[in-house]
């Protein structure tokens, strides 16, 4: 029996085959993309939920994403309120203290006032005067991480400094290593060091309570 003759594929046949292959690849790719999108969304949702629980339990500092969710607005909208945006070291998982350091002096106090539901806005110009900011080249538009590296800690705390020192002393901590010209940034680092080392001073013994007369 004669074998059937195999016909050569025509250019049209090849084109049709190629089209079918391309369609199959596109459909497969769309399926993978859709599945990946669902998996990514589930992972994101799980991360947000775990993050919120950890923050509410005091196990981690609030993030931009958490703060924006609490405010009922997007991350971009939240950051825009304080003159910030995603990028330049800021992400949706940046912490509260991280974004505060990127704010200008004016926006930082706006943020503090809103966080504390202050009835009156902080007088930033008065603070700048109290700090001697003009001599340090600091204005309300200076980024806080730059300002805190220049402003003297004692001027920043102001008239409450002696009270603060006394409170630390009563708890057994010696703040004598914080000098008059030490910046906010350096003083905060020193305070962390002092607190980590633990009390070094004898704490006052409470006066004995007199027994009531019979």
Coordinates of C-alpha atoms in Angstrom, one line a residue:
X1 CA 0.0 0.0 0.0
X2 CA 1.3 3.4 -0.9
X3 CA 2.0 5.7 2.0
X4 CA 0.0 8.9 2.2
X5 CA 1.9 11.8 0.9
X6 CA 2.5 14.4 3.7
X7 CA 1.6 17.8 2.4
X8 CA 3.9 20.7 3.2
X9 CA 2.6 23.4 5.5
X10 CA 1.8 26.5 3.6
X11 CA 2.7 30.0 4.9
X12 CA -1.0 30.4 5.9
X13 CA -0.9 27.2 7.9
X14 CA 2.2 28.4 9.7
X15 CA 0.7 31.8 10.4
X16 CA -2.5 30.1 11.9
X17 CA -0.4 27.8 14.1
X18 CA 1.6 30.8 15.3
X19 CA -1.6 32.7 16.1
X20 CA -3.0 29.8 18.1
X21 CA 0.3 29.5 20.1
X22 CA 0.3 33.2 20.8
X23 CA -3.3 33.1 22.0
X24 CA -2.6 30.1 24.3
X25 CA 0.4 31.9 25.8
X26 CA -1.6 35.1 26.4
X27 CA -4.4 33.2 28.1
X28 CA -1.9 31.3 30.2
X29 CA -0.1 34.6 31.1
X30 CA -3.4 36.2 32.1
X31 CA -4.2 33.3 34.3
X32 CA -0.9 33.5 36.1
X33 CA -1.2 37.3 36.5
X34 CA -4.7 37.0 37.9
X35 CA -3.6 34.3 40.3
X36 CA -0.5 36.3 41.3
X37 CA -2.6 39.3 41.9
X38 CA -4.9 37.4 44.3
X39 CA -2.0 35.9 46.1
X40 CA -0.3 39.3 46.4
X41 CA -3.5 40.9 47.7
X42 CA -3.9 38.2 50.3
X43 CA -0.3 38.6 51.5
X44 CA -0.8 42.4 51.7
X45 CA -4.0 42.0 53.7
X46 CA -2.4 39.5 56.1
X47 CA 0.6 41.8 56.5
X48 CA -1.6 44.8 57.3
X49 CA -3.7 42.8 59.8
X50 CA -0.6 41.5 61.6
X51 CA 1.0 44.9 61.6
X52 CA -2.2 46.5 63.1
X53 CA -2.4 43.9 65.8
X54 CA 1.3 44.3 66.7
X55 CA 0.9 48.1 66.9
X56 CA -2.3 47.9 69.0
X57 CA -0.5 45.6 71.4
X58 CA 2.4 48.0 71.8
X59 CA 4.8 45.7 70.2
X60 CA 5.9 48.0 67.4
X61 CA 5.7 51.7 66.5
X62 CA 2.8 52.9 64.3
X63 CA 3.6 52.9 60.6
X64 CA 2.5 55.3 57.9
X65 CA 0.1 52.7 56.5
X66 CA -1.5 52.1 59.9
X67 CA -1.8 55.9 60.7
X68 CA -3.4 56.5 57.2
X69 CA -5.9 53.6 57.8
X70 CA -6.8 55.0 61.2
X71 CA -7.4 58.4 59.6
X72 CA -9.5 56.8 56.8
X73 CA -7.4 58.1 54.0
X74 CA -4.7 56.8 51.6
X75 CA -1.0 56.8 52.5
X76 CA -0.4 59.4 49.8
X77 CA -3.1 61.7 51.3
X78 CA -1.8 61.2 54.8
X79 CA 1.8 62.1 53.9
X80 CA 0.7 65.1 51.8
X81 CA -0.9 66.7 54.8
X82 CA 2.6 67.1 56.3
X83 CA 4.5 68.0 53.1
X84 CA 5.8 64.5 52.5
X85 CA 5.5 61.8 49.8
X86 CA 6.6 58.2 49.2
X87 CA 10.3 58.2 48.2
X88 CA 13.4 59.8 49.6
X89 CA 13.6 57.3 52.4
X90 CA 9.8 57.2 53.1
X91 CA 7.7 54.1 52.4
X92 CA 4.2 53.0 53.6
X93 CA 5.9 51.0 56.3
X94 CA 8.0 53.9 57.6
X95 CA 7.5 54.4 61.3
X96 CA 5.9 57.4 63.0
X97 CA 9.3 58.7 64.3
X98 CA 10.9 58.2 60.9
X99 CA 8.4 60.3 59.0
X100 CA 8.4 63.0 61.8
X101 CA 12.2 63.4 61.3
X102 CA 11.5 64.2 57.6
X103 CA 9.0 66.9 58.3
X104 CA 9.8 70.6 58.5
X105 CA 9.7 72.2 61.9
X106 CA 6.3 73.7 61.1
X107 CA 4.8 70.5 59.8
X108 CA 6.2 68.5 62.7
X109 CA 4.3 70.7 65.2
X110 CA 1.2 70.6 63.0
X111 CA 1.5 66.8 63.3
X112 CA 2.0 66.9 67.1
X113 CA -1.0 69.2 67.5
X114 CA -3.3 67.0 65.5
X115 CA -2.1 63.8 67.2
X116 CA -2.8 65.4 70.6
X117 CA -6.1 67.0 69.4
X118 CA -4.7 70.3 70.6
X119 CA -7.3 73.1 70.9
X120 CA -4.7 75.7 69.8
X121 CA -1.9 75.4 67.3
X122 CA 1.6 75.6 68.7
X123 CA 3.3 79.0 68.2
X124 CA 6.2 77.8 66.1
X125 CA 7.7 81.3 65.7
X126 CA 7.9 81.7 69.5
X127 CA 9.6 78.3 69.8
X128 CA 12.2 79.3 67.2
X129 CA 12.9 82.5 69.2
X130 CA 13.2 80.5 72.4
X131 CA 15.7 78.2 70.8
X132 CA 17.8 80.9 69.3
X133 CA 17.0 79.3 65.9
X134 CA 18.1 82.3 63.8
X135 CA 21.6 82.1 65.1
X136 CA 21.6 78.4 64.2
X137 CA 20.4 78.9 60.6
X138 CA 17.1 77.2 61.5
X139 CA 13.6 78.3 60.2
X140 CA 10.1 76.9 60.3
X141 CA 11.0 75.3 56.9
X142 CA 14.1 73.4 58.1
X143 CA 13.7 69.6 58.1
X144 CA 13.5 68.4 61.7
X145 CA 16.4 65.9 61.5
X146 CA 18.6 68.8 60.6
X147 CA 17.1 71.1 63.3
X148 CA 17.5 68.5 66.1
X149 CA 21.2 68.1 65.3
X150 CA 21.7 71.9 66.0
X151 CA 19.1 73.0 68.7
X152 CA 20.5 72.7 72.2
X153 CA 18.5 70.2 74.2
X154 CA 18.2 72.4 77.3
X155 CA 16.7 75.2 75.2
X156 CA 14.4 72.7 73.6
X157 CA 13.1 71.5 76.9
X158 CA 13.1 75.0 78.3
X159 CA 11.9 75.9 81.8
X160 CA 10.9 72.3 82.5
X161 CA 14.5 71.1 82.3
X162 CA 15.2 71.2 86.0
X163 CA 12.0 69.5 86.8
X164 CA 12.8 66.7 84.3
X165 CA 16.3 66.3 85.8
X166 CA 14.8 66.0 89.3
X167 CA 12.3 63.4 88.1
X168 CA 15.1 61.3 86.5
X169 CA 17.2 61.7 89.7
X170 CA 14.3 60.5 91.9
X171 CA 14.1 57.4 89.6
X172 CA 17.9 56.8 90.1
X173 CA 19.2 58.3 86.9
X174 CA 22.1 60.8 86.7
X175 CA 21.7 63.4 83.9
X176 CA 24.9 65.3 84.7
X177 CA 26.5 64.0 81.4
X178 CA 24.1 66.1 79.4
X179 CA 25.9 69.4 78.8
X180 CA 24.5 72.8 78.0
X181 CA 25.5 72.8 74.4
X182 CA 24.4 69.2 73.6
X183 CA 22.0 69.0 70.7
X184 CA 18.5 67.4 70.9
X185 CA 19.8 64.4 68.9
X186 CA 22.9 63.9 71.0
X187 CA 21.0 64.3 74.2
X188 CA 18.3 61.8 73.2
X189 CA 21.0 59.3 72.4
X190 CA 22.7 59.9 75.7
X191 CA 19.3 59.5 77.5
X192 CA 18.8 56.2 75.8
X193 CA 22.3 55.1 76.9
X194 CA 21.6 56.2 80.5
X195 CA 18.2 54.4 80.6
X196 CA 19.7 51.2 79.1
X197 CA 22.4 51.2 81.8
X198 CA 19.7 51.3 84.5
X199 CA 19.5 53.4 87.7
X200 CA 22.9 54.4 89.2
X201 CA 21.7 56.7 92.0
X202 CA 20.1 55.7 95.3
X203 CA 16.5 56.6 95.1
X204 CA 14.9 58.5 98.0
X205 CA 13.3 56.3 100.6
X206 CA 9.6 57.2 101.1
X207 CA 8.9 58.7 104.5
X208 CA 7.2 56.2 106.8
X209 CA 3.5 56.6 107.1
X210 CA 2.3 57.3 110.7
X211 CA -0.2 55.0 112.1
X212 CA -3.5 56.6 112.8
X213 CA -4.1 57.5 116.4
X214 CA -6.4 55.1 118.3

